[in-house]
GROMACS .gro file of C-alpha atoms in nm:
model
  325
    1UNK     CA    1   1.738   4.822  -2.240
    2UNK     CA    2   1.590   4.566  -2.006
    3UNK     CA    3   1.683   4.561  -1.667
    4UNK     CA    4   1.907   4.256  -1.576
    5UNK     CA    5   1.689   4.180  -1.283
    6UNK     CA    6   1.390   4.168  -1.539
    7UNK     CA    7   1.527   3.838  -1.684
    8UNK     CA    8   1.549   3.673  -1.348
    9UNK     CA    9   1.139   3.725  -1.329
   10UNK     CA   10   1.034   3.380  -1.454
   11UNK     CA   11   1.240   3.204  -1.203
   12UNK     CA   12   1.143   3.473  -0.923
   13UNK     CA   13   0.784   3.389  -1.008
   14UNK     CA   14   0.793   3.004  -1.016
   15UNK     CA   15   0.976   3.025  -0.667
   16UNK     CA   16   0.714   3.211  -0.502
   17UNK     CA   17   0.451   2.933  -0.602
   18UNK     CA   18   0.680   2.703  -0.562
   19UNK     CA   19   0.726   2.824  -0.168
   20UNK     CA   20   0.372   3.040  -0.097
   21UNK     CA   21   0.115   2.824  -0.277
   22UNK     CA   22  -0.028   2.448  -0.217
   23UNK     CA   23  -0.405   2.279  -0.277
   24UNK     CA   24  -0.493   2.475   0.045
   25UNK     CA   25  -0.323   2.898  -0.048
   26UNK     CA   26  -0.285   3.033  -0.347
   27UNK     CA   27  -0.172   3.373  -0.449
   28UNK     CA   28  -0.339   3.644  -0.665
   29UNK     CA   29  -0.167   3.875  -0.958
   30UNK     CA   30  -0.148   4.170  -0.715
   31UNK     CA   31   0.031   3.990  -0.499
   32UNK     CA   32   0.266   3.846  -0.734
   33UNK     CA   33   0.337   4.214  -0.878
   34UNK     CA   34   0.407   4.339  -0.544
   35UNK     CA   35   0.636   4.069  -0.487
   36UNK     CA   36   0.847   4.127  -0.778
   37UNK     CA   37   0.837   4.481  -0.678
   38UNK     CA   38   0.989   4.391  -0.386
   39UNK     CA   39   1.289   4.277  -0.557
   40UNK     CA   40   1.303   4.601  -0.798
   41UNK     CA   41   1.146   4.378  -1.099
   42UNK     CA   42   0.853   4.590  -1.253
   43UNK     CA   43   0.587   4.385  -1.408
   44UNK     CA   44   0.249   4.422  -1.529
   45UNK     CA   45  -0.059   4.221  -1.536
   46UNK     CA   46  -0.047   4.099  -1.892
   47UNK     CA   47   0.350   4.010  -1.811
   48UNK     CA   48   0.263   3.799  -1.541
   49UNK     CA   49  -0.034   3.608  -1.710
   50UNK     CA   50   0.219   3.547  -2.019
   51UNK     CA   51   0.490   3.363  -1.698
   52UNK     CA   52   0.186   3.134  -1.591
   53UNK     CA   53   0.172   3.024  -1.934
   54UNK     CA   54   0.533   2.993  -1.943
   55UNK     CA   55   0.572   2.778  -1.652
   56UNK     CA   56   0.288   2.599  -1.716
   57UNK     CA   57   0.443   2.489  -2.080
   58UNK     CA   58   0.740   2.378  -1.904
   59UNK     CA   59   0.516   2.127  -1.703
   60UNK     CA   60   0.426   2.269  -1.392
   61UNK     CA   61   0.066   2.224  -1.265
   62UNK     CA   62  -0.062   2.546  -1.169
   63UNK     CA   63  -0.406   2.599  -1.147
   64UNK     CA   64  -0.577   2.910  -1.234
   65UNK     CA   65  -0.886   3.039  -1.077
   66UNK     CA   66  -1.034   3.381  -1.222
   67UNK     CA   67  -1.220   3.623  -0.966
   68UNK     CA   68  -1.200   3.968  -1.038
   69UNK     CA   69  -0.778   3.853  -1.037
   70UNK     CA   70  -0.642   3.574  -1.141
   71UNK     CA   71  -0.533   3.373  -0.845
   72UNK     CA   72  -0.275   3.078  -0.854
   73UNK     CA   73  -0.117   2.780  -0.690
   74UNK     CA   74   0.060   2.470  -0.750
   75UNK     CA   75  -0.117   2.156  -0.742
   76UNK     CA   76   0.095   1.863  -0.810
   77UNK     CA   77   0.417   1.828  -0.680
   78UNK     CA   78   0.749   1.583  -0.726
   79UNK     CA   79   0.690   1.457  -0.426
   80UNK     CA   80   0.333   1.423  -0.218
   81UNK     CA   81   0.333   1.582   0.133
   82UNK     CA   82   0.255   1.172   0.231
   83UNK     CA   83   0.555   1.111   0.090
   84UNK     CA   84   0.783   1.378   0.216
   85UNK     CA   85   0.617   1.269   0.589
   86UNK     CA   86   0.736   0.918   0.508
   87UNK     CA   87   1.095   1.033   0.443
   88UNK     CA   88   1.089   1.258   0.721
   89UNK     CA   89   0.999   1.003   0.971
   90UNK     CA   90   1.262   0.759   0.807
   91UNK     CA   91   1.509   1.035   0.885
   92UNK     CA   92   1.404   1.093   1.241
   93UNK     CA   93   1.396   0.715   1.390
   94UNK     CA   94   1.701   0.603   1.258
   95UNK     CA   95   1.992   0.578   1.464
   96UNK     CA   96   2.252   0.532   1.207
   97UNK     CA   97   2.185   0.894   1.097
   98UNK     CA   98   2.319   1.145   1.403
   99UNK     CA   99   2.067   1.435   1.509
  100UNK     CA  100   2.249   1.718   1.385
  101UNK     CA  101   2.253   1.581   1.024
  102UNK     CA  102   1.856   1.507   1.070
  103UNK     CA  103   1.782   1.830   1.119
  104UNK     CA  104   1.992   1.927   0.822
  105UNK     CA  105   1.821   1.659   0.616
  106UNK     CA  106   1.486   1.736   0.694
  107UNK     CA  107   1.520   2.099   0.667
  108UNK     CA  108   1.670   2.014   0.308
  109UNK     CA  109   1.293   1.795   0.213
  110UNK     CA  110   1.104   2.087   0.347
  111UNK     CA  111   1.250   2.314   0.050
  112UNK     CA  112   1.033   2.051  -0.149
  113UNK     CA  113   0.679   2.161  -0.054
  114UNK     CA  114   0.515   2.515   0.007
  115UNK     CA  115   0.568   2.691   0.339
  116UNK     CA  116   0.246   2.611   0.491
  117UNK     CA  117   0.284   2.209   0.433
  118UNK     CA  118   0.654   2.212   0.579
  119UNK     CA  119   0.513   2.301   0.897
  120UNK     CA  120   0.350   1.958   0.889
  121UNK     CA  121   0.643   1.778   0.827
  122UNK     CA  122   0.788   1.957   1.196
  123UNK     CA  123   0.706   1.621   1.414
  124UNK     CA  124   0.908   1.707   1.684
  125UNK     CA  125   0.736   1.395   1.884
  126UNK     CA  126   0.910   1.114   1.651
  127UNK     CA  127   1.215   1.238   1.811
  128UNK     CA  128   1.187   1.225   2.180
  129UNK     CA  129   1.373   0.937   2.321
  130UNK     CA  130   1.577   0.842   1.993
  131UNK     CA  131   1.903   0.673   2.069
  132UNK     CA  132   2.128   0.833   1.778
  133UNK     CA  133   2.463   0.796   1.676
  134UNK     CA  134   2.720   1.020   1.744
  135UNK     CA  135   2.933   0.964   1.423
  136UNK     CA  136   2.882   1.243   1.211
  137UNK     CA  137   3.109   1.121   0.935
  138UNK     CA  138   2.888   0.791   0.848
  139UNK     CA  139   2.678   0.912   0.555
  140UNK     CA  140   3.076   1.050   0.450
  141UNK     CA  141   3.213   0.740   0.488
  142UNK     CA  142   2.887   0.560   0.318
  143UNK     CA  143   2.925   0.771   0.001
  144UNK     CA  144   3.291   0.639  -0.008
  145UNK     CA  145   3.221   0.277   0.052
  146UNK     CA  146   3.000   0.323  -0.299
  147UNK     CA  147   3.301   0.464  -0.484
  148UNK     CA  148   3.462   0.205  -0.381
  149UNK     CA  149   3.212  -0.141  -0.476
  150UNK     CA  150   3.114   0.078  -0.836
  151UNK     CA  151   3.476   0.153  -0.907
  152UNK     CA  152   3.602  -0.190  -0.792
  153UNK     CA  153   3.900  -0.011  -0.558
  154UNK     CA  154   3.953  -0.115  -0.249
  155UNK     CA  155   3.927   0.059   0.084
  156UNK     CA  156   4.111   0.157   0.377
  157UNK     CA  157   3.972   0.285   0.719
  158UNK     CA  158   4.033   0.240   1.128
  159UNK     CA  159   3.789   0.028   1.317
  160UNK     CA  160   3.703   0.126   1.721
  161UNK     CA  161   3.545  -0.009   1.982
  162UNK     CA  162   3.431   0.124   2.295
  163UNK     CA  163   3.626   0.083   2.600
  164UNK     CA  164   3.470   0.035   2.979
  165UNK     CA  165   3.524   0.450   3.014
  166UNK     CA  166   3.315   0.476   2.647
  167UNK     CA  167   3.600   0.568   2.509
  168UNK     CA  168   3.686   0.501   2.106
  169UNK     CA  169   3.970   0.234   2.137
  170UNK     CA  170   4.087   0.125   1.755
  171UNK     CA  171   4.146  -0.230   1.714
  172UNK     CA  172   4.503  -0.307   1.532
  173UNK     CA  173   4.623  -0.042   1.773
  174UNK     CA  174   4.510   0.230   1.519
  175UNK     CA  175   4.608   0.015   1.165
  176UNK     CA  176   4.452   0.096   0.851
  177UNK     CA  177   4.274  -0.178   0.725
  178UNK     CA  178   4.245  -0.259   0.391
  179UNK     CA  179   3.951  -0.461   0.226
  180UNK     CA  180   3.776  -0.512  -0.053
  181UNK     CA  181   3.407  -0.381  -0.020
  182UNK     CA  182   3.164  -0.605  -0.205
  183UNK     CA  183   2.804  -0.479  -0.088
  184UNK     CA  184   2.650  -0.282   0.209
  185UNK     CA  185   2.379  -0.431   0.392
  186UNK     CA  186   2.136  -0.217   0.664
  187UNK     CA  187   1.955  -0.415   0.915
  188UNK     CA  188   1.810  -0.292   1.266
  189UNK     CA  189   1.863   0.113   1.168
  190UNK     CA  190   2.257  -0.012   1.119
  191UNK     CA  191   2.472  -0.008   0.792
  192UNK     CA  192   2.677  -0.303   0.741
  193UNK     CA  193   3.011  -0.301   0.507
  194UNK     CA  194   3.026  -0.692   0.372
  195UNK     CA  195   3.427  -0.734   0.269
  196UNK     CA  196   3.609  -1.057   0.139
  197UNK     CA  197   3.880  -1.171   0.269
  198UNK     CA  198   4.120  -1.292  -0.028
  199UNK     CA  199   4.294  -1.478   0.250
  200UNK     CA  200   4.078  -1.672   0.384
  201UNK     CA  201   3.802  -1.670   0.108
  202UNK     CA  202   3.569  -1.547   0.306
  203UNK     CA  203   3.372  -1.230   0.364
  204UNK     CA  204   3.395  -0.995   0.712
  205UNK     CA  205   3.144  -0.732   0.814
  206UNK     CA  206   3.224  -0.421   0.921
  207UNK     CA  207   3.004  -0.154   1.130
  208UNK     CA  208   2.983   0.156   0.911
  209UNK     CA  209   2.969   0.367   1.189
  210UNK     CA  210   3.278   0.214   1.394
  211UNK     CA  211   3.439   0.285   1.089
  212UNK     CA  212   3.689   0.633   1.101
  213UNK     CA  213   3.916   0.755   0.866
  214UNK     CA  214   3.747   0.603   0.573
  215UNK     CA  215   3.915   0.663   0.231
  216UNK     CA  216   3.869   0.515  -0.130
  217UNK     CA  217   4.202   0.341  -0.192
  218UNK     CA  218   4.204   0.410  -0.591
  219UNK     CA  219   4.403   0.069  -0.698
  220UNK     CA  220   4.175  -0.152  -0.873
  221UNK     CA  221   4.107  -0.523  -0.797
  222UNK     CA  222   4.008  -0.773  -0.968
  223UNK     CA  223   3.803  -1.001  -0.736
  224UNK     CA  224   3.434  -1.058  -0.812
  225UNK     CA  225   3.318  -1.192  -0.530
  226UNK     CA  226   2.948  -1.182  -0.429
  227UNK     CA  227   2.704  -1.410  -0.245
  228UNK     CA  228   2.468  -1.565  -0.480
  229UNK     CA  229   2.167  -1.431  -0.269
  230UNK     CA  230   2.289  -1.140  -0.112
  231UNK     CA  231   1.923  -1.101   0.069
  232UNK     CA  232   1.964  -1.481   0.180
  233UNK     CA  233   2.321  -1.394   0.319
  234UNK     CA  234   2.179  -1.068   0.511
  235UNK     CA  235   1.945  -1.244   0.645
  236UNK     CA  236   2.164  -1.549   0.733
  237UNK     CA  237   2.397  -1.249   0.932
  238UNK     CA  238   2.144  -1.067   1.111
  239UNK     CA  239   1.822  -1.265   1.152
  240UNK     CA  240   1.679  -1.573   1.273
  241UNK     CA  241   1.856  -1.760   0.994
  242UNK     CA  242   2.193  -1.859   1.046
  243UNK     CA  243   2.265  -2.221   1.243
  244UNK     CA  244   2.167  -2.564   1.150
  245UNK     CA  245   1.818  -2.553   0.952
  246UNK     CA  246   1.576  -2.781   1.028
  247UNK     CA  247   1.207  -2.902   1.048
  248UNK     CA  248   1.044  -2.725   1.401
  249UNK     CA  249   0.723  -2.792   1.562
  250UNK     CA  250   0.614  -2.483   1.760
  251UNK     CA  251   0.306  -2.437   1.939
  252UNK     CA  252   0.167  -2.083   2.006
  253UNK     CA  253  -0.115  -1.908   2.226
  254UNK     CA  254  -0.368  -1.797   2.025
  255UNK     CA  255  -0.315  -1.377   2.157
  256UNK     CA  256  -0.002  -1.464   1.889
  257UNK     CA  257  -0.124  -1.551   1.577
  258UNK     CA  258  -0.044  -1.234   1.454
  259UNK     CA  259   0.328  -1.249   1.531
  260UNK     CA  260   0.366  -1.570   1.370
  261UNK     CA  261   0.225  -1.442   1.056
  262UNK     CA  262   0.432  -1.167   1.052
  263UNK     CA  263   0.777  -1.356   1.115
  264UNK     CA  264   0.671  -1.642   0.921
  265UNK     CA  265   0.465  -1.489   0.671
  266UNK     CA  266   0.074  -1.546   0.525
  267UNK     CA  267   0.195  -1.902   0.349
  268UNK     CA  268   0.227  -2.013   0.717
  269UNK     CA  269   0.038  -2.326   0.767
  270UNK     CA  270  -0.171  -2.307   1.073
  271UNK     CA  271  -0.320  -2.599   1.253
  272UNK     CA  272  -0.571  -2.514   1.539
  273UNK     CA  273  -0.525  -2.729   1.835
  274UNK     CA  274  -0.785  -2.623   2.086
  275UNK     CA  275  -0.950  -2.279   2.198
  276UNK     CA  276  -0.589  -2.156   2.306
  277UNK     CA  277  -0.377  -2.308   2.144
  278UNK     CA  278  -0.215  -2.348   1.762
  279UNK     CA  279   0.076  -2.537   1.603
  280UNK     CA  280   0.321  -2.471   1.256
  281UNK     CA  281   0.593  -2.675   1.140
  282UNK     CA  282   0.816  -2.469   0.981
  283UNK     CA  283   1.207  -2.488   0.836
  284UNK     CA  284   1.413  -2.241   1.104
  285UNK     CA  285   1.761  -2.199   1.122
  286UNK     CA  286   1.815  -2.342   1.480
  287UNK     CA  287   2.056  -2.052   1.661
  288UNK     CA  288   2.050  -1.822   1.954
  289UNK     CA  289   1.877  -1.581   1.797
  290UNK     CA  290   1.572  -1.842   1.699
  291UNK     CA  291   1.596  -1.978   2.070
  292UNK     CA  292   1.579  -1.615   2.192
  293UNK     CA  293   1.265  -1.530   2.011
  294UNK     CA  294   1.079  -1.836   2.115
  295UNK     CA  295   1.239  -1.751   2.435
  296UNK     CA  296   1.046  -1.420   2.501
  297UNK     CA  297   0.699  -1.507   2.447
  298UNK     CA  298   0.755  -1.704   2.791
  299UNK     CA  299   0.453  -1.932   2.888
  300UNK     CA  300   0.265  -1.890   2.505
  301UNK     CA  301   0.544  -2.031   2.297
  302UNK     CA  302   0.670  -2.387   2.276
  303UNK     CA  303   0.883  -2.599   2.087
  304UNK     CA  304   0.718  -2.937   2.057
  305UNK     CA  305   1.000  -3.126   1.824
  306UNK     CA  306   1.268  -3.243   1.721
  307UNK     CA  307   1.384  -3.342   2.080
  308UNK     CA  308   1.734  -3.215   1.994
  309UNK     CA  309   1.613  -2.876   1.933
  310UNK     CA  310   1.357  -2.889   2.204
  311UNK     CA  311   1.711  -3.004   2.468
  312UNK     CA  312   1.877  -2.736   2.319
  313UNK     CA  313   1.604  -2.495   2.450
  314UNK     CA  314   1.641  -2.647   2.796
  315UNK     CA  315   1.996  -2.618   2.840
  316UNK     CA  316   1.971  -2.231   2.674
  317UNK     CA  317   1.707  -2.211   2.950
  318UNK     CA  318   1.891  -2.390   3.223
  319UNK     CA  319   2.205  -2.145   3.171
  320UNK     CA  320   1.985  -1.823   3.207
  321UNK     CA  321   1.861  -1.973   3.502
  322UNK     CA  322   2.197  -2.011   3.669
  323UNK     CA  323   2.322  -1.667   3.610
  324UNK     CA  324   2.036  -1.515   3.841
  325UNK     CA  325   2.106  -1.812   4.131
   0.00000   0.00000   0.00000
């Protein structure tokens, strides 16, 4: 009768590619037998030539070179060790995501490549000087904010600020509130929970990770409330594009041409004034946060026109000024 540990072979052998081999190792029969030995699973050379074949049947890419012994490793993967670099450093420079559960994370991706190409993905210097969060429940209370918008429920949770002593002081002395979620938005390495407000008729953001106690409130609604461009509202709420919007001449040194092209994209049009200098007119939404950019370019950024705009600046300008007097 075959041993039980016999039938677990297959899977025993496609984890040891899976984990030992990659374009750059690869392992021989031999060494495959002796593994399996390891674990008190005889095998033979025919028996492990007729797995390859297996595994290869079900779709795995292993390639096959023939010495003296077959040896073998995996050559495709799910994911590309670019890839699993790119979600690796995603991990690591985000804030909203606290350091414990980053480690966690990106110990979980390395179980996706061999043993030798995890090593790679081990950039400890992506994480020196990271500001993260100290919330460990936010990808928790993420996963529940989903339940919620698919399942059309509502959702109830405590919001906090910090005090002076950077201390967690709820708002509503400690009050659940109640909302219905319509969409999350994540801008500046922050999630955002976007509620209406039957009330008022309006929606209310939330910080996702000043949120505590967060719980799916299983009564259905029936509100279908959404912004018609949900990217135009995001970035209406977090970028340069809520105010009054309006026609602005701005005039820019040269050194930032690239800047403007990458705020204001390639379809930017560019009119060369002198050796230093360049001018756009482009439709802004006029707010602090437009004044503010301009703002920290110093002497290489000017707004020409409309006047109002331009007085605006100055009295932005003029305010800053006092506070340092």
């Amino acid at each position: 009768m075959e041993s039980p540990k016999n039938k677990l072979k297959l899977l025993e052998i496609r984890d040891l590619l899976l984990r030992e081999t990659d374009d750059g190792h690869a392992i021989s029969t031999q060494q495959i037998i002796d593994f399996l030995a390891s674990k008190n699973i005889q095998s033979e050379r025919k028996s492990i030539y007729h797995y390859i074949q297996l595994l290869e049947d079900y779709g795995m890419d292993i390639i096959t070179e023939k010495d003296k012994q077959n040896w073998y490793h995996i050559a495709n993967r799910e994911f590309q060790l670019a890839e699993l670099k790119l979600l690796v450093d995603a991990i690591k420079f985000s804030k909203f995501i606290t350091q414990s559960k980053s480690v966690e994370l990106i110990e979980k991706i390395k179980t996706l490549t061999s043993k030798h190409e995890a090593q790679l993905l081990q950039r400890d210097d992506l994480v020196t000087g990271r500001l993260k969060t100290r919330n460990n429940s936010i990808y928790l209370n993420v996963d529940a904010i989903h339940d919620a918008i698919l399942g059309k429920y509502k959702l109830k949770f405590k919001y906090f600020d910090y005090d002076m002593s950077k201390e967690v002081k709820y708002r509503r002395n400690g009050e659940f509130y109640v909302v219905i979620p319509v969409f999350l938005c994540w801008d500046d390495e922050k999630y955002y929970c976007i509620t209406y407000h039957e009330q008022h008729d309006d929606y209310v953001v939330y910080r996702v990770d000043k949120m505590r106690e967060v719980n799916v409130v299983y009564q259905k609604h029936t509100i279908d409330k959404k912004p018609e461009d949900i990217e135009k509202y995001c970035d209406q709420l977090f970028n340069m594009f809520s105010g009054v919007e309006k026609n602005i001449t701005m005039r820019f040194d040269r050194d930032l041409l690239n800047v403007v092209i990458d705020r204001f994209g390639m379809d930017v049009n560019i009119k060369p004034m002198d050796d230093q200098w360049f001018e756009i007119c482009e439709t802004v939404y006029v707010s602090p946060t437009f004044l503010s950019w301009m703002i920290q370019f110093q002497d290489k950024a000017k707004i020409i026109e409309p006047k109002d705009v331009v007085d605006e600046m100055k009295r932005t300008l003029e305010k800053t000024l006092k506070n340092y007097e």
